[in-house]
């Protein structure tokens, strides 16, 4: 599916696919992500960024303005709200959570379950969820975000290592079987 996805969206094989799944809202801080992408573009990093979520379409004039402001028109792909996010998630090389605030970011667990490493801001339970399977940055630190993505672009083995760790951690701590077992204990079943 990844090859078909790349072909359909006209993404070259040597481009890093950066993904973000979050509704368009100030708390999700897409601005930090866009600022980091501008830095990556200036450093000649080959990438495409896929934005998925409510409000992440060309109709969103505020977002369209920001994408033009950072000269990212041919680097950012807006897919809006989708039903089968899991299929697209499998096509990411790296998942980004740039939020200013979260509780327990489910997108991190979903990415881990598909073996996709994440870079996340230090919000809510993000650090506990990721463990050593990804990277944590300070909220709003677009320079650190760009640095991590650039490191990954230069050393693709980082993705392979973190992918294996992510899958194992998801199975160990976030599997359906484990959740059901905990619910049964909670309700004395």
Backbone as a printed PyTorch tensor [residue, N CA C, xyz], in Angstrom:
tensor([[[  0.8170,  -1.1960,   0.0000],
         [  0.0000,   0.0000,   0.0000],
         [  0.8640,   1.2650,   0.0000]],

        [[  2.0250,   1.2010,   0.6470],
         [  2.9080,   2.3720,   0.7460],
         [  3.3720,   2.8410,  -0.6330]],

        [[  3.7110,   1.8910,  -1.5040],
         [  4.1590,   2.2510,  -2.8570],
         [  3.0200,   2.9020,  -3.6410]],

        [[  1.8210,   2.3550,  -3.5220],
         [  0.6420,   2.9090,  -4.2060],
         [  0.3490,   4.3060,  -3.6760]],

        [[  0.4370,   4.4610,  -2.3490],
         [  0.2000,   5.7460,  -1.6970],
         [  1.1850,   6.8000,  -2.2000]],

        [[  2.4660,   6.4260,  -2.2460],
         [  3.4910,   7.3580,  -2.7370],
         [  3.2150,   7.7520,  -4.1860]],

        [[  2.8690,   6.7660,  -5.0010],
         [  2.6050,   7.0230,  -6.4180],
         [  1.3780,   7.9230,  -6.5820]],

        [[  0.3260,   7.6220,  -5.8390],
         [ -0.9130,   8.3860,  -5.9230],
         [ -0.7060,   9.8590,  -5.5450]],

        [[  0.1310,  10.0960,  -4.5240],
         [  0.3820,  11.4680,  -4.0760],
         [  1.6460,  12.0670,  -4.6910]],

        [[  2.2380,  11.3390,  -5.6320],
         [  3.4180,  11.8240,  -6.3450],
         [  4.5840,  12.1370,  -5.3950]],

        [[  4.8690,  11.1850,  -4.4960],
         [  5.9530,  11.3420,  -3.5350],
         [  7.1220,  10.4700,  -3.9720]],

        [[  8.2580,  11.0960,  -4.1870],
         [  9.4640,  10.3780,  -4.6190],
         [  9.9210,   9.3860,  -3.5540]],

        [[ 10.5950,   8.3310,  -4.0050],
         [ 11.0480,   7.2590,  -3.1240],
         [ 12.0400,   7.7610,  -2.0620]],

        [[ 12.8480,   8.7610,  -2.4070],
         [ 13.8690,   9.2520,  -1.4770],
         [ 13.3520,  10.3300,  -0.5160]],

        [[ 12.0650,  10.6400,  -0.5870],
         [ 11.4790,  11.6430,   0.2970],
         [ 10.9960,  11.0090,   1.6000]],

        [[ 11.2760,  11.6640,   2.6940],
         [ 10.7860,  11.2520,   3.9980],
         [  9.3190,  11.6660,   4.0950]],

        [[  8.4600,  10.7500,   4.5390],
         [  7.0450,  11.0920,   4.7210],
         [  6.8180,  11.3900,   6.2000]],

        [[  6.5510,  12.6580,   6.4510],
         [  6.2900,  13.1460,   7.8000],
         [  4.7800,  13.2480,   7.9490]],

        [[  4.2300,  12.6550,   8.9880],
         [  2.7840,  12.6780,   9.1690],
         [  2.3630,  13.3470,  10.4530]],

        [[  1.1690,  13.9180,  10.4100],
         [  0.5810,  14.5390,  11.5890],
         [ -0.9220,  14.2940,  11.5290]],

        [[ -1.4660,  13.7460,  12.6100],
         [ -2.9000,  13.4940,  12.6890],
         [ -3.4460,  14.2870,  13.8690]],

        [[ -4.1630,  15.3550,  13.5660],
         [ -4.7330,  16.2140,  14.6110],
         [ -5.6960,  17.2010,  13.9740]],

        [[ -6.7920,  17.4410,  14.6250],
         [ -7.7130,  18.4500,  14.1070],
         [ -7.0270,  19.8120,  14.0720]],

        [[ -7.5180,  20.7080,  13.2220],
         [ -6.9260,  22.0430,  13.1530],
         [ -7.4590,  22.8790,  14.3060]],

        [[ -6.5820,  23.1640,  15.2580],
         [ -6.9370,  23.9390,  16.4420],
         [ -5.6260,  24.4950,  17.0210]],

        [[ -5.6500,  25.7090,  17.5910],
         [ -4.4130,  26.2820,  18.1410],
         [ -3.6900,  25.3650,  19.1240]],

        [[ -4.4160,  24.5790,  19.9020],
         [ -3.7830,  23.7010,  20.8850],
         [ -2.9570,  22.5910,  20.2220]],

        [[ -3.2810,  22.2480,  18.9740],
         [ -2.5420,  21.2100,  18.2490],
         [ -1.2510,  21.7610,  17.6500]],

        [[ -1.0990,  23.0600,  17.6380],
         [  0.1340,  23.7700,  17.2690],
         [  0.7620,  23.3290,  15.9450]],

        [[ -0.0170,  23.3980,  14.8920],
         [  0.5220,  23.1100,  13.5550],
         [  1.5860,  24.1340,  13.1620]],

        [[  1.5260,  25.3110,  13.7600],
         [  2.5000,  26.3730,  13.4670],
         [  3.9320,  25.8990,  13.7480]],

        [[  4.1320,  25.2370,  14.8830],
         [  5.4650,  24.7150,  15.2230],
         [  5.9280,  23.7110,  14.1710]],

        [[  5.0540,  22.8350,  13.7520],
         [  5.3930,  21.8610,  12.7200],
         [  5.7750,  22.5730,  11.4230]],

        [[  4.9840,  23.5420,  11.0070],
         [  5.2680,  24.2700,   9.7620],
         [  6.5930,  25.0230,   9.8400]],

        [[  6.8880,  25.6250,  10.9780],
         [  8.1720,  26.3250,  11.1590],
         [  9.3380,  25.3460,  11.0240]],

        [[  9.1750,  24.1460,  11.5830],
         [ 10.2490,  23.1440,  11.4780],
         [ 10.4310,  22.6970,  10.0280]],

        [[  9.3120,  22.5840,   9.3000],
         [  9.3890,  22.1750,   7.8940],
         [ 10.1210,  23.2240,   7.0560]],

        [[  9.9250,  24.4830,   7.3920],
         [ 10.6350,  25.5670,   6.6850],
         [ 12.1450,  25.3970,   6.8680]],

        [[ 12.5580,  25.0740,   8.0760],
         [ 13.9870,  24.8440,   8.3510],
         [ 14.4860,  23.6580,   7.5310]],

        [[ 13.7250,  22.5760,   7.5230],
         [ 14.1260,  21.3740,   6.7690],
         [ 14.2650,  21.6840,   5.2900]],

        [[ 13.3370,  22.4670,   4.7640],
         [ 13.3890,  22.8380,   3.3490],
         [ 14.6670,  23.6280,   3.0590]],

        [[ 15.0250,  24.5470,   3.9540],
         [ 16.2350,  25.3570,   3.7590],
         [ 17.5040,  24.5110,   3.8250]],

        [[ 17.4230,  23.3560,   4.5120],
         [ 18.5750,  22.4530,   4.6300],
         [ 18.5710,  21.3720,   3.5560]],

        [[ 17.6610,  21.5190,   2.5750],
         [ 17.5760,  20.6010,   1.4260],
         [ 17.1750,  19.1800,   1.8050]],

        [[ 16.4400,  19.0390,   2.9030],
         [ 15.9080,  17.7330,   3.2820],
         [ 14.7400,  17.4370,   2.3440]],

        [[ 14.7360,  16.2550,   1.7570],
         [ 13.6430,  15.8640,   0.8520],
         [ 12.5350,  15.2400,   1.6800]],

        [[ 11.3680,  15.8680,   1.6720],
         [ 10.2480,  15.3850,   2.4710],
         [  8.9150,  15.8310,   1.8910]],

        [[  7.8870,  15.1320,   2.3220],
         [  6.4990,  15.5460,   2.1380],
         [  5.8560,  15.3920,   3.5100]],

        [[  5.0110,  16.3410,   3.8670],
         [  4.3080,  16.2860,   5.1390],
         [  2.8250,  16.0940,   4.8760]],

        [[  2.2720,  15.0430,   5.4420],
         [  0.8540,  14.7140,   5.2900],
         [  0.1210,  15.1830,   6.5430]],

        [[ -0.8640,  16.0500,   6.3610],
         [ -1.6670,  16.5310,   7.4870],
         [ -3.0720,  15.9350,   7.3780]],

        [[ -3.4790,  15.2300,   8.4340],
         [ -4.7760,  14.5660,   8.4600],
         [ -5.5600,  15.0530,   9.6770]],

        [[ -6.8070,  15.4110,   9.4470],
         [ -7.6670,  15.8000,  10.5600],
         [ -8.6940,  16.8260,  10.1360]],

        [[ -9.6630,  17.0230,  10.9790],
         [-10.7220,  17.9820,  10.7310],
         [-10.1290,  19.3870,  10.5530]],

        [[-10.4770,  20.0300,   9.4620],
         [-10.0050,  21.3880,   9.1960],
         [ -8.6890,  21.4650,   8.4350]],

        [[ -8.0910,  20.3180,   8.1350],
         [ -6.8050,  20.3150,   7.4360],
         [ -7.0310,  20.1010,   5.9420]],

        [[ -7.6910,  21.0930,   5.3450],
         [ -7.9880,  21.0740,   3.9160],
         [ -7.6510,  22.4260,   3.3110]],

        [[ -7.6490,  22.4840,   1.9950],
         [ -7.3570,  23.7430,   1.2880],
         [ -8.4040,  24.8140,   1.5480]],

        [[ -9.5770,  24.4160,   1.9980],
         [-10.6590,  25.3560,   2.3030],
         [-10.3010,  26.2150,   3.5230]],

        [[ -9.4480,  25.7010,   4.3920],
         [ -9.0250,  26.4150,   5.5960],
         [ -8.0650,  27.5390,   5.1970]],

        [[ -8.5970,  28.7410,   5.0940],
         [ -7.8160,  29.8930,   4.6270],
         [ -6.6620,  30.2390,   5.5590]],

        [[ -6.8680,  30.0920,   6.8510],
         [ -5.8180,  30.3810,   7.8240],
         [ -4.6270,  29.4410,   7.6370]],

        [[ -4.9200,  28.1730,   7.4850],
         [ -3.8720,  27.1820,   7.2610],
         [ -3.2010,  27.4030,   5.9080]],

        [[ -3.9940,  27.6460,   4.8770],
         [ -3.4430,  27.8930,   3.5380],
         [ -2.4950,  29.0830,   3.5600]],

        [[ -2.8590,  30.1200,   4.3150],
         [ -1.9940,  31.3030,   4.4430],
         [ -0.6620,  30.9320,   5.0840]],

        [[ -0.7130,  30.1330,   6.1640],
         [  0.5180,  29.7310,   6.8530],
         [  1.4080,  28.8770,   5.9500]],

        [[  0.8040,  27.9920,   5.1850],
         [  1.5790,  27.1440,   4.2760],
         [  2.2750,  28.0100,   3.2210]],

        [[  1.5660,  29.0070,   2.7020],
         [  2.1880,  29.9470,   1.7350],
         [  3.2670,  30.7980,   2.4110]],

        [[  2.9810,  31.2610,   3.6220],
         [  3.9240,  32.0920,   4.3910],
         [  5.2820,  31.3930,   4.5300]],

        [[  5.2460,  30.0940,   4.7870],
         [  6.4900,  29.3270,   4.9580],
         [  6.9680,  28.6780,   3.6530]],

        [[  6.3020,  29.0060,   2.5470],
         [  6.6670,  28.5060,   1.2170],
         [  6.7300,  26.9720,   1.1730]],

        [[  5.6660,  26.3530,   1.6680],
         [  5.6050,  24.8980,   1.7580],
         [  4.5130,  24.2950,   0.8760]],

        [[  4.0290,  25.0700,  -0.0960],
         [  2.9000,  24.6240,  -0.9260],
         [  3.1400,  23.2630,  -1.5730]],

        [[  4.3430,  22.9990,  -2.0430],
         [  4.5820,  21.7120,  -2.6980],
         [  5.2590,  20.6980,  -1.7600]],

        [[  5.2250,  20.9800,  -0.4560],
         [  5.7800,  20.0610,   0.5390],
         [  4.7260,  19.5060,   1.4880]],

        [[  3.5820,  20.2090,   1.5940],
         [  2.5280,  19.8090,   2.5230],
         [  1.3230,  19.2980,   1.7400]],

        [[  0.8210,  18.1440,   2.1520],
         [ -0.3580,  17.5370,   1.5350],
         [ -1.4650,  17.5020,   2.5860]],

        [[ -2.5740,  18.1580,   2.2640],
         [ -3.7110,  18.2260,   3.1870],
         [ -4.7430,  17.1670,   2.8050]],

        [[ -4.9970,  16.2340,   3.7200],
         [ -5.9560,  15.1720,   3.4320],
         [ -7.2650,  15.3280,   4.1970]],

        [[ -7.3200,  16.2490,   5.1390],
         [ -8.5520,  16.4650,   5.8820],
         [ -8.8970,  15.2800,   6.7660]],

        [[-10.1740,  15.1690,   7.0850],
         [-10.6510,  14.1050,   7.9550],
         [-10.8380,  12.8260,   7.1380]],

        [[-10.3020,  11.7170,   7.6420],
         [-10.3770,  10.4340,   6.9410],
         [-10.9580,   9.3510,   7.8450]],

        [[-11.5960,   8.3730,   7.2270],
         [-12.1470,   7.2530,   7.9910],
         [-11.1160,   6.1700,   8.2810]],

        [[-10.2510,   5.8820,   7.3290],
         [ -9.2890,   4.7930,   7.4880],
         [ -7.8740,   5.3420,   7.6690]],

        [[ -7.6970,   6.0690,   8.7630],
         [ -6.4050,   6.6900,   9.0560],
         [ -5.3170,   5.6360,   9.2000]],

        [[ -5.6680,   4.4490,   9.7090],
         [ -4.6710,   3.4020,   9.9130],
         [ -3.9300,   3.0390,   8.6260]],

        [[ -4.6210,   3.0640,   7.4970],
         [ -3.9590,   2.7390,   6.2290],
         [ -2.9370,   3.7990,   5.8550]],

        [[ -3.2910,   5.0620,   6.0570],
         [ -2.3780,   6.1610,   5.7370],
         [ -1.2350,   6.1940,   6.7420]],

        [[ -1.5400,   5.9470,   8.0060],
         [ -0.5240,   5.9360,   9.0620],
         [  0.6040,   4.9720,   8.7230]],

        [[  0.2580,   3.8400,   8.1410],
         [  1.2660,   2.8590,   7.7240],
         [  2.2190,   3.4050,   6.6690]],

        [[  1.8400,   4.4750,   6.0130],
         [  2.6670,   5.0530,   4.9540],
         [  3.6250,   6.1220,   5.4740]],

        [[  3.4370,   6.5630,   6.7080],
         [  4.3420,   7.5590,   7.2930],
         [  5.7030,   6.9240,   7.5440]],

        [[  6.7280,   7.7460,   7.4760],
         [  8.0420,   7.3310,   7.9760],
         [  8.1610,   7.7410,   9.4440]],

        [[  7.6080,   8.9110,   9.7470],
         [  7.6590,   9.4390,  11.1110],
         [  6.3460,  10.1610,  11.4110]],

        [[  5.8630,   9.9940,  12.6300],
         [  4.6380,  10.6500,  13.0830],
         [  5.0240,  11.8100,  14.0000]],

        [[  4.3590,  12.9450,  13.8290],
         [  4.6610,  14.1260,  14.6380],
         [  3.4440,  14.5200,  15.4580]],

        [[  3.6680,  14.7370,  16.7480],
         [  2.6440,  15.3180,  17.6050],
         [  3.2330,  16.6270,  18.1340]],

        [[  2.6920,  17.7440,  17.6800],
         [  3.2530,  19.0580,  18.0250],
         [  2.3720,  19.8490,  18.9800]],

        [[  1.4710,  19.1840,  19.6630],
         [  0.4790,  19.8370,  20.5170],
         [  1.0870,  20.6210,  21.6790]],

        [[  0.3420,  21.6350,  22.1100],
         [  0.7080,  22.4120,  23.2890],
         [  0.1950,  21.7470,  24.5540]],

        [[ -0.8340,  20.9240,  24.4090],
         [ -1.4320,  20.2430,  25.5560],
         [ -2.1570,  18.9900,  25.0740]],

        [[ -2.0430,  17.9360,  25.8440],
         [ -2.7340,  16.6630,  25.5820],
         [ -2.8850,  15.9570,  26.9200]],

        [[ -3.6920,  14.9460,  26.9480],
         [ -3.8100,  14.0950,  28.1290],
         [ -3.0270,  12.8060,  27.8550]],

        [[ -3.6260,  11.9000,  27.1110],
         [ -2.9760,  10.6560,  26.7020],
         [ -3.1370,  10.5430,  25.1930]],

        [[ -2.1880,  11.0750,  24.4220],
         [ -2.3200,  11.1280,  22.9630],
         [ -2.4320,   9.7500,  22.3100]],

        [[ -3.6360,   9.4330,  21.8620],
         [ -3.9210,   8.1440,  21.2400],
         [ -3.1340,   7.9770,  19.9410]],

        [[ -2.9030,   9.0570,  19.2060],
         [ -2.1800,   8.9320,  17.9340],
         [ -0.7760,   8.3650,  18.1310]],

        [[ -0.1760,   8.6060,  19.2850],
         [  1.1460,   8.0280,  19.5490],
         [  1.0400,   6.5120,  19.6650]],

        [[  0.0130,   6.0390,  20.3680],
         [ -0.1870,   4.5890,  20.5200],
         [ -0.5340,   3.9490,  19.1770]],

        [[ -1.3580,   4.6320,  18.3830],
         [ -1.7300,   4.1110,  17.0640],
         [ -0.4990,   4.0070,  16.1590]],

        [[  0.3570,   5.0310,  16.1990],
         [  1.5760,   4.9990,  15.3880],
         [  2.4840,   3.8590,  15.8390]],

        [[  2.6430,   3.7120,  17.1520],
         [  3.4810,   2.6390,  17.6810],
         [  2.9670,   1.2730,  17.2480]],

        [[  1.6480,   1.0950,  17.2710],
         [  1.0410,  -0.1920,  16.9010],
         [  1.2940,  -0.5490,  15.4440]],

        [[  1.5760,   0.4460,  14.6170],
         [  1.8910,   0.1760,  13.2080],
         [  3.4020,   0.2360,  12.9510]],

        [[  4.1730,   0.4120,  14.0250],
         [  5.6280,   0.4400,  13.8860],
         [  6.1620,   1.7580,  13.3580]],

        [[  5.3960,   2.8230,  13.5480],
         [  5.8420,   4.1390,  13.0880],
         [  6.3480,   4.9260,  14.2960]],

        [[  7.6290,   5.2960,  14.3070],
         [  8.1600,   6.0990,  15.4080],
         [  7.5700,   7.5080,  15.4070]],

        [[  7.5850,   8.1390,  16.5750],
         [  7.0160,   9.4760,  16.7150],
         [  7.9960,  10.4470,  17.3670]],

        [[  7.8200,  11.7010,  16.9950],
         [  8.4290,  12.8100,  17.7190],
         [  7.2480,  13.5470,  18.3350]],

        [[  7.3030,  13.7600,  19.6350],
         [  6.1840,  14.3970,  20.3250],
         [  6.6780,  15.5000,  21.2380]],

        [[  5.8200,  16.5010,  21.4050],
         [  6.0880,  17.4950,  22.4270],
         [  5.8620,  16.8320,  23.7850]],

        [[  6.4760,  17.4100,  24.8040],
         [  6.3680,  16.8630,  26.1590],
         [  5.0440,  17.3210,  26.7600]],

        [[  3.9860,  16.5930,  26.4110],
         [  2.6330,  16.9140,  26.8670],
         [  1.9700,  15.6660,  27.4470]],

        [[  1.1540,  15.8550,  28.4800],
         [  0.4080,  14.7530,  29.0550],
         [  1.2810,  13.5300,  29.3080]],

        [[  0.7970,  12.3820,  28.8830],
         [  1.5050,  11.1100,  29.0610],
         [  2.4170,  10.7400,  27.8950]],

        [[  2.6980,  11.6860,  27.0110],
         [  3.4750,  11.3830,  25.7990],
         [  4.7950,  10.6810,  26.1170]],

        [[  5.5160,  11.1880,  27.0890],
         [  6.8210,  10.6000,  27.4230],
         [  6.6630,   9.1650,  27.9320]],

        [[  5.6500,   8.9290,  28.7740],
         [  5.4020,   7.5750,  29.2920],
         [  4.9230,   6.6370,  28.1990]],

        [[  4.1310,   7.1520,  27.2830],
         [  3.6360,   6.3290,  26.1780],
         [  4.7810,   5.9140,  25.2640]],

        [[  5.5960,   6.8790,  24.8660],
         [  6.6760,   6.5870,  23.9110],
         [  7.8270,   5.7940,  24.5160]],

        [[  8.1610,   6.0620,  25.7610],
         [  9.3480,   5.4180,  26.3300],
         [ 10.5550,   5.7360,  25.4660]],

        [[ 11.2850,   4.7040,  25.0550],
         [ 12.4740,   4.9200,  24.2130],
         [ 12.1960,   4.6610,  22.7300]],

        [[ 10.9140,   4.6760,  22.3540],
         [ 10.5450,   4.3510,  20.9680],
         [ 10.5290,   5.5650,  20.0460]],

        [[ 10.6890,   6.7510,  20.6130],
         [ 10.6320,   7.9760,  19.8120],
         [ 11.4080,   9.0870,  20.4830]],

        [[ 11.0290,  10.2940,  20.1800],
         [ 11.7400,  11.4650,  20.6810],
         [ 10.7470,  12.4450,  21.3000]],

        [[ 11.1800,  13.1100,  22.3720],
         [ 10.3610,  14.1160,  23.0600],
         [ 11.0710,  15.4670,  22.9450]],

        [[ 10.2840,  16.4960,  22.5970],
         [ 10.8170,  17.8550,  22.5280],
         [  9.9510,  18.7810,  23.3810]],

        [[ 10.4920,  19.9510,  23.6900],
         [  9.7180,  20.9450,  24.4350],
         [  8.6030,  21.4910,  23.5500]],

        [[  7.5110,  21.8680,  24.1680],
         [  6.3840,  22.4800,  23.4530],
         [  6.8800,  23.7240,  22.7050]],

        [[  6.5190,  23.8220,  21.4400],
         [  6.8470,  24.9940,  20.6370],
         [  8.2740,  25.0550,  20.1160]],

        [[  9.0820,  24.0350,  20.3540],
         [ 10.4920,  24.0590,  19.9500],
         [ 10.6510,  23.5510,  18.5090]],

        [[ 10.3660,  24.4240,  17.5610],
         [ 10.4290,  24.0360,  16.1480],
         [ 11.8510,  23.7060,  15.6990]],

        [[ 12.8500,  24.3150,  16.3320],
         [ 14.2450,  24.0230,  15.9610],
         [ 14.6260,  22.5980,  16.3590]],

        [[ 14.2430,  22.1850,  17.5550],
         [ 14.5270,  20.8020,  17.9980],
         [ 13.7830,  19.8030,  17.1200]],

        [[ 12.5530,  20.1290,  16.7720],
         [ 11.7720,  19.2500,  15.9000],
         [ 12.4790,  19.0840,  14.5560]],

        [[ 12.9200,  20.1900,  13.9820],
         [ 13.6370,  20.1370,  12.6990],
         [ 14.9370,  19.3360,  12.8290]],

        [[ 15.6520,  19.5310,  13.9250],
         [ 16.9210,  18.8020,  14.1350],
         [ 16.6870,  17.2940,  14.1920]],

        [[ 15.6660,  16.8620,  14.9240],
         [ 15.3780,  15.4310,  15.0170],
         [ 14.9950,  14.8510,  13.6520]],

        [[ 14.1520,  15.5600,  12.9310],
         [ 13.7430,  15.0690,  11.6080],
         [ 14.9400,  15.0100,  10.6730]],

        [[ 15.8090,  16.0060,  10.7380],
         [ 17.0060,  16.0080,   9.8900],
         [ 17.9190,  14.8250,  10.2320]],

        [[ 18.0890,  14.5280,  11.5190],
         [ 18.8890,  13.3670,  11.9390],
         [ 18.3180,  12.0790,  11.3560]],

        [[ 17.0010,  11.9500,  11.4300],
         [ 16.3220,  10.7620,  10.9060],
         [ 16.5200,  10.6690,   9.3980]],

        [[ 16.4070,  11.8000,   8.7120],
         [ 16.5880,  11.8310,   7.2600],
         [ 18.0040,  11.3800,   6.8840]],

        [[ 18.9790,  11.8000,   7.6690],
         [ 20.3780,  11.4580,   7.3760],
         [ 20.7360,  10.0400,   7.7860]],

        [[ 19.9940,   9.4730,   8.7410],
         [ 20.2810,   8.1260,   9.2320],
         [ 18.9850,   7.3230,   9.3250]],

        [[ 18.5990,   6.7270,   8.2140],
         [ 17.3400,   5.9760,   8.1330],
         [ 17.3170,   4.7650,   9.0760]],

        [[ 18.5090,   4.3110,   9.5190],
         [ 18.5530,   3.1940,  10.4620],
         [ 17.8780,   3.5430,  11.7830]],

        [[ 17.8570,   4.8330,  12.1310],
         [ 17.1550,   5.2700,  13.3370],
         [ 15.6830,   4.8720,  13.2710]],

        [[ 15.1010,   5.0250,  12.0830],
         [ 13.6910,   4.6570,  11.9050],
         [ 13.4820,   3.1640,  12.1100]],

        [[ 14.3840,   2.3570,  11.5660],
         [ 14.2600,   0.9060,  11.7020],
         [ 14.3640,   0.4890,  13.1730]],

        [[ 15.3390,   1.0690,  13.8810],
         [ 15.5300,   0.7430,  15.2970],
         [ 14.3000,   1.1370,  16.1160]],

        [[ 13.8580,   2.3600,  15.9270],
         [ 12.7190,   2.8730,  16.6980],
         [ 11.4190,   2.1610,  16.3110]],

        [[ 11.3120,   1.7500,  15.0560],
         [ 10.1250,   1.0390,  14.5990],
         [  9.9560,  -0.2760,  15.3590]],

        [[ 11.0310,  -1.0230,  15.4760],
         [ 11.0070,  -2.3000,  16.2060],
         [ 10.6520,  -2.0630,  17.6720]],

        [[ 11.2780,  -1.0470,  18.2670],
         [ 10.9830,  -0.7140,  19.6650],
         [  9.5130,  -0.3210,  19.8350]],

        [[  9.0040,   0.4640,  18.8860],
         [  7.6100,   0.9290,  18.9590],
         [  6.6320,  -0.2430,  18.9050]],

        [[  6.8450,  -1.1450,  17.9650],
         [  5.9700,  -2.3260,  17.8500],
         [  5.9800,  -3.1590,  19.1310]],

        [[  7.1730,  -3.4030,  19.6480],
         [  7.2970,  -4.2110,  20.8640],
         [  6.6330,  -3.5310,  22.0580]],

        [[  6.8250,  -2.2240,  22.1850],
         [  6.2250,  -1.4950,  23.3060],
         [  4.6980,  -1.4670,  23.1780]],

        [[  4.2010,  -1.2970,  21.9740],
         [  2.7490,  -1.2920,  21.7640],
         [  2.1540,  -2.6390,  22.1580]],

        [[  2.8060,  -3.7220,  21.7700],
         [  2.3130,  -5.0570,  22.1150],
         [  2.3690,  -5.2930,  23.6230]],

        [[  3.4290,  -4.8130,  24.2550],
         [  3.6330,  -5.0400,  25.6770],
         [  2.6860,  -4.2190,  26.5520]],

        [[  2.4730,  -2.9510,  26.1860],
         [  1.7370,  -2.0570,  27.0720],
         [  0.3570,  -1.6170,  26.5750]],

        [[  0.0890,  -1.7290,  25.2860],
         [ -1.1390,  -1.1430,  24.7530],
         [ -1.9680,  -2.0930,  23.8910]],

        [[ -1.7770,  -3.3860,  24.0740],
         [ -2.5270,  -4.3440,  23.2470],
         [ -3.9740,  -4.4420,  23.7150]],

        [[ -4.8270,  -4.8750,  22.8290],
         [ -6.2400,  -5.0800,  23.1390],
         [ -6.3880,  -6.1340,  24.2410]],

        [[ -5.6000,  -7.1870,  24.1680],
         [ -5.6650,  -8.2540,  25.1600],
         [ -5.3470,  -7.7170,  26.5550]],

        [[ -4.3150,  -6.8880,  26.6450],
         [ -3.9300,  -6.3100,  27.9280],
         [ -5.0420,  -5.3990,  28.4610]],

        [[ -5.6150,  -4.5920,  27.5850],
         [ -6.6920,  -3.6880,  27.9880],
         [ -7.8900,  -4.4820,  28.5170]],

        [[ -8.2730,  -5.5390,  27.7980],
         [ -9.4030,  -6.3670,  28.2320],
         [ -9.1180,  -7.0270,  29.5790]],

        [[ -7.9050,  -7.4870,  29.7510],
         [ -7.5040,  -8.1010,  31.0120],
         [ -7.6220,  -7.1050,  32.1640]],

        [[ -7.1970,  -5.8790,  31.9440],
         [ -7.2770,  -4.8420,  32.9860],
         [ -8.7310,  -4.4910,  33.2970]],

        [[ -9.5740,  -4.4310,  32.2730],
         [-10.9920,  -4.1640,  32.5060],
         [-11.6340,  -5.2820,  33.3150]],

        [[-11.2770,  -6.5180,  32.9980],
         [-11.8280,  -7.6550,  33.7350],
         [-11.4330,  -7.5870,  35.2100]],

        [[-10.1930,  -7.2430,  35.4730],
         [ -9.7250,  -7.1060,  36.8610],
         [-10.4550,  -5.9670,  37.5470]],

        [[-10.6410,  -4.8670,  36.8360],
         [-11.3090,  -3.6910,  37.3910],
         [-12.7420,  -4.0120,  37.8260]],

        [[-13.4250,  -4.7880,  36.9970],
         [-14.8130,  -5.1180,  37.2710],
         [-14.9880,  -6.5170,  37.8800]],

        [[-13.8780,  -7.0920,  38.3650],
         [-13.8930,  -8.4100,  39.0150],
         [-14.6170,  -9.4630,  38.1980]],

        [[-14.2900,  -9.5990,  36.9390],
         [-14.9590, -10.5650,  36.0700],
         [-14.2320, -11.8870,  36.0580]]])
